[in-house]
Amino acid sequence: MSPAFQGISASGGLSSGHAIHWRTAAPVGDYEAGDRVEEARRLDVALGRAAQQLSLLVAGVTGETGDIINFQLEILSDPTLLAKIHAMLQLGTSAIEAWTSALDAEIQDYRSSGDDYLSARSEDLADLQGRVARSLHGIDDSDARKSVASSIVIADVLPPSAFFELDLRSVKGIAVAGGSPSSHAAILARARGIPMIVGCGEDLLFLHDGERVFLDADLGVLATNLTAQQTAEFEDRVQKHELATHIAQMEMTNAASTSRGDHVRIYANLDDPRSLSHTDVRSFDGVGLVRTEFMFDRGAWPDEDAQYQSYKQVVEWAAGRPVTIRALDFGGDKPIKGITVEGEKNPFLGLRGIRLLRRHSDLLRIQLRALLRASALGDVRVMIPMVTVPSEVSEYRTEMLSQLRQLQESGVQCRLPQLGIMVEVPSAALIAGRFEVDFYSIGTNDLVQYTYAAARDDHRLTYLSEGDLTPVLELVRQVVAAASQKGLEVSVCGDLASNPRTVGNLLDAGIRSLSVSPATVAAVKQAVRRWPAEERRT
Amino acid sequence: MSEAIVGTATITDPTGLHARPAVRLARLAKKFACSVEVSASETGDWIDAKSTNALMKMKARAGSDLFIRAVGADARAAVDELVRLIANDFKAEAK
């Protein structure tokens, strides 16, 4: 491709269209200052207008994005900040200069805070800075909302407030000079299926409005100046891609069978039951993983009844399909106050999962009782995280049986669920056959990290685990062999199962059950249907 | 000068004093006429609790204590309600 911008994929997909700049920065140009009184008045008007715009935006937005817009609203009336700005106005500084320099100082502070969360908020401050500055310059933001139909939006950064101001139905793609794949805008783009790349570099901003651009968000590339032939080839790919996506969506609720006709069970990974309303149960053969830690995210710890109600919601949603619930998996990257050990030298090799839970018998017991009660409602299965040796399972089972007896004695409806383990420690994979269980579920995220002895979040080490999957697939094969000898089901619930590119590797290793994050189900099923590829290179 | 009313509460939100809690804390503080300040330690660096910006920059983590002091007519009510908000994990109370 000719001149191209290499960025990072934030939301996959292909599209072409005309470039259109979305400016979030303050306008440059002359500003004719009035006297002190006039400047104070102008600032008030501009702050008021910005507050009005943001209040309109926040009305339709919930969750973390709503939090950010509320944060911006609060900054507009922040007493400490306004006092500083008014002091500058008193000295004869213009409203635009006082506002811009005060916000510049804050942005700098946030950026250099050494705190990722606070650094990310500097973009939200810059966004707010631009909004008020545009108003001070007499630019009406609603005029700036030019038509973006069939366009690819080019931006320096794309703050959440701008994302919501774009007419998303007509945006064909987004390319951002800065930003990160974990920004809010990137999360929103993925949720809405808009191709987006970030980190393209400042040169991106020299593109002309209206210039024809070609976005391959899977590869993270934005190309311009293609020859007629290249353009035709690209458009052909776009069409094929759209068709494939369309077909995948249509076939999403159909069962997944390989090209040889083997049925592959596709389960859902779930967190919070609140997400169930926008997940279609018909796309799944059941739930392969319910993470239960979410219940503890809201301050007070959930009692037996609260837990039971959460599980009940999922079991009812599954409508007769199996529901696999994971026992509390705190520790490692999921600390919880009062339970996990603070200042552990290496939390991933320390007290986490069952290792932690077995030391907190109250927590373990309350959850077991809720699980035993929920089992009476449907096909509930319970799995233990981070199992390393067989005694961890037998201990848990003993406690489960004792709680079952107690519930039965008190006349409470309950049932003994199937009990399985998460295989995420290599030792468990190597001796999988020795565990007394009813099923296995391989957690590839941790298994990969323990197999390669490489932290997941260290980008310098991705070359280890993303190069060759052979070692981890060898462990998967061991578990598959142990399970088939006992006639038990083994599923995979880590990222390898949700990634259409690695699904084939798991099927090669003998896996026939995948538990995936719901957003990926259409693509995973298509990957299953294409396996094994008809023309395989041998 | 009237005497300061003081209070303490522990932040339980796992992400610490991020945007949502900071906004809620500042909005509540603004309802009171008295001055309200918070600090990460008993002795130092008091900041205006009505300033979301200043609260964010404290970078207060989960498990850390927030010290509160207020001076003015409704100081007692301000400290009580702020402590309750923080102890309640920044969730507005159902009334």
JSON list of C-alpha atoms in Angstrom, two decimals, chain B residues 2-70:
[
{"chain": "B", "resi": 2, "resn": "SER", "atom": "CA", "xyz": [-15.21, 27.78, 65.92]},
{"chain": "B", "resi": 3, "resn": "GLU", "atom": "CA", "xyz": [-13.76, 24.38, 66.50]},
{"chain": "B", "resi": 4, "resn": "ALA", "atom": "CA", "xyz": [-13.37, 21.90, 63.69]},
{"chain": "B", "resi": 5, "resn": "ILE", "atom": "CA", "xyz": [-15.55, 18.81, 63.63]},
{"chain": "B", "resi": 6, "resn": "VAL", "atom": "CA", "xyz": [-13.56, 15.77, 62.50]},
{"chain": "B", "resi": 7, "resn": "GLY", "atom": "CA", "xyz": [-14.27, 12.29, 61.21]},
{"chain": "B", "resi": 8, "resn": "THR", "atom": "CA", "xyz": [-12.61, 9.34, 59.47]},
{"chain": "B", "resi": 9, "resn": "ALA", "atom": "CA", "xyz": [-13.76, 6.71, 56.99]},
{"chain": "B", "resi": 10, "resn": "THR", "atom": "CA", "xyz": [-12.08, 3.98, 54.95]},
{"chain": "B", "resi": 11, "resn": "ILE", "atom": "CA", "xyz": [-12.36, 3.80, 51.19]},
{"chain": "B", "resi": 12, "resn": "THR", "atom": "CA", "xyz": [-13.63, 0.35, 50.20]},
{"chain": "B", "resi": 13, "resn": "ASP", "atom": "CA", "xyz": [-14.10, 0.81, 46.45]},
{"chain": "B", "resi": 14, "resn": "PRO", "atom": "CA", "xyz": [-11.43, -1.45, 44.91]},
{"chain": "B", "resi": 15, "resn": "THR", "atom": "CA", "xyz": [-10.34, 1.23, 42.44]},
{"chain": "B", "resi": 16, "resn": "GLY", "atom": "CA", "xyz": [-10.02, 3.88, 45.14]},
{"chain": "B", "resi": 17, "resn": "LEU", "atom": "CA", "xyz": [-11.13, 7.47, 44.85]},
{"chain": "B", "resi": 18, "resn": "HIS", "atom": "CA", "xyz": [-11.77, 7.45, 41.09]},
{"chain": "B", "resi": 19, "resn": "ALA", "atom": "CA", "xyz": [-14.12, 9.73, 39.18]},
{"chain": "B", "resi": 20, "resn": "ARG", "atom": "CA", "xyz": [-17.49, 8.49, 40.44]},
{"chain": "B", "resi": 21, "resn": "PRO", "atom": "CA", "xyz": [-16.68, 8.54, 44.17]},
{"chain": "B", "resi": 22, "resn": "ALA", "atom": "CA", "xyz": [-14.87, 11.87, 43.83]},
{"chain": "B", "resi": 23, "resn": "VAL", "atom": "CA", "xyz": [-17.85, 13.44, 42.08]},
{"chain": "B", "resi": 24, "resn": "ARG", "atom": "CA", "xyz": [-20.27, 12.07, 44.68]},
{"chain": "B", "resi": 25, "resn": "LEU", "atom": "CA", "xyz": [-18.11, 13.26, 47.56]},
{"chain": "B", "resi": 26, "resn": "ALA", "atom": "CA", "xyz": [-17.75, 16.78, 46.14]},
{"chain": "B", "resi": 27, "resn": "ARG", "atom": "CA", "xyz": [-21.44, 17.04, 45.30]},
{"chain": "B", "resi": 28, "resn": "LEU", "atom": "CA", "xyz": [-22.39, 16.06, 48.83]},
{"chain": "B", "resi": 29, "resn": "ALA", "atom": "CA", "xyz": [-19.85, 18.46, 50.37]},
{"chain": "B", "resi": 30, "resn": "LYS", "atom": "CA", "xyz": [-21.23, 21.30, 48.27]},
{"chain": "B", "resi": 31, "resn": "LYS", "atom": "CA", "xyz": [-24.62, 20.90, 49.92]},
{"chain": "B", "resi": 32, "resn": "PHE", "atom": "CA", "xyz": [-23.19, 22.29, 53.13]},
{"chain": "B", "resi": 33, "resn": "ALA", "atom": "CA", "xyz": [-22.46, 25.92, 53.89]},
{"chain": "B", "resi": 34, "resn": "CYS", "atom": "CA", "xyz": [-19.51, 25.06, 56.14]},
{"chain": "B", "resi": 35, "resn": "SER", "atom": "CA", "xyz": [-16.00, 24.54, 54.87]},
{"chain": "B", "resi": 36, "resn": "VAL", "atom": "CA", "xyz": [-15.19, 20.85, 54.44]},
{"chain": "B", "resi": 37, "resn": "GLU", "atom": "CA", "xyz": [-11.70, 19.53, 53.95]},
{"chain": "B", "resi": 38, "resn": "VAL", "atom": "CA", "xyz": [-10.26, 16.06, 53.55]},
{"chain": "B", "resi": 39, "resn": "SER", "atom": "CA", "xyz": [-6.80, 14.63, 53.89]},
{"chain": "B", "resi": 40, "resn": "ALA", "atom": "CA", "xyz": [-5.07, 11.29, 53.52]},
{"chain": "B", "resi": 41, "resn": "SER", "atom": "CA", "xyz": [-3.41, 11.74, 56.91]},
{"chain": "B", "resi": 42, "resn": "GLU", "atom": "CA", "xyz": [-4.42, 13.21, 60.23]},
{"chain": "B", "resi": 43, "resn": "THR", "atom": "CA", "xyz": [-1.78, 15.85, 60.06]},
{"chain": "B", "resi": 44, "resn": "GLY", "atom": "CA", "xyz": [-1.41, 17.03, 56.61]},
{"chain": "B", "resi": 45, "resn": "ASP", "atom": "CA", "xyz": [-2.33, 18.42, 53.26]},
{"chain": "B", "resi": 46, "resn": "TRP", "atom": "CA", "xyz": [-5.95, 19.33, 53.73]},
{"chain": "B", "resi": 47, "resn": "ILE", "atom": "CA", "xyz": [-7.80, 19.88, 50.49]},
{"chain": "B", "resi": 48, "resn": "ASP", "atom": "CA", "xyz": [-11.24, 21.31, 49.74]},
{"chain": "B", "resi": 49, "resn": "ALA", "atom": "CA", "xyz": [-13.75, 18.44, 49.71]},
{"chain": "B", "resi": 50, "resn": "LYS", "atom": "CA", "xyz": [-15.93, 20.48, 47.35]},
{"chain": "B", "resi": 51, "resn": "SER", "atom": "CA", "xyz": [-13.23, 20.27, 44.67]},
{"chain": "B", "resi": 52, "resn": "THR", "atom": "CA", "xyz": [-13.55, 17.12, 42.57]},
{"chain": "B", "resi": 53, "resn": "ASN", "atom": "CA", "xyz": [-10.28, 17.98, 40.92]},
{"chain": "B", "resi": 54, "resn": "ALA", "atom": "CA", "xyz": [-8.39, 18.12, 44.21]},
{"chain": "B", "resi": 55, "resn": "LEU", "atom": "CA", "xyz": [-10.04, 14.88, 45.39]},
{"chain": "B", "resi": 56, "resn": "MET", "atom": "CA", "xyz": [-8.96, 13.06, 42.25]},
{"chain": "B", "resi": 57, "resn": "LYS", "atom": "CA", "xyz": [-5.40, 14.22, 42.64]},
{"chain": "B", "resi": 58, "resn": "MET", "atom": "CA", "xyz": [-5.20, 12.71, 46.12]},
{"chain": "B", "resi": 59, "resn": "LYS", "atom": "CA", "xyz": [-4.93, 9.31, 44.39]},
{"chain": "B", "resi": 60, "resn": "ALA", "atom": "CA", "xyz": [-6.47, 7.72, 47.48]},
{"chain": "B", "resi": 61, "resn": "ARG", "atom": "CA", "xyz": [-6.45, 3.93, 47.17]},
{"chain": "B", "resi": 62, "resn": "ALA", "atom": "CA", "xyz": [-8.81, 1.23, 48.32]},
{"chain": "B", "resi": 63, "resn": "GLY", "atom": "CA", "xyz": [-8.29, 0.51, 51.98]},
{"chain": "B", "resi": 64, "resn": "SER", "atom": "CA", "xyz": [-6.85, 3.90, 52.78]},
{"chain": "B", "resi": 65, "resn": "ASP", "atom": "CA", "xyz": [-8.43, 6.22, 55.35]},
{"chain": "B", "resi": 66, "resn": "LEU", "atom": "CA", "xyz": [-9.87, 9.63, 54.56]},
{"chain": "B", "resi": 67, "resn": "PHE", "atom": "CA", "xyz": [-9.78, 12.21, 57.32]},
{"chain": "B", "resi": 68, "resn": "ILE", "atom": "CA", "xyz": [-12.48, 14.85, 57.23]},
{"chain": "B", "resi": 69, "resn": "ARG", "atom": "CA", "xyz": [-12.74, 18.16, 59.03]},
{"chain": "B", "resi": 70, "resn": "ALA", "atom": "CA", "xyz": [-15.40, 20.83, 58.77]}
]
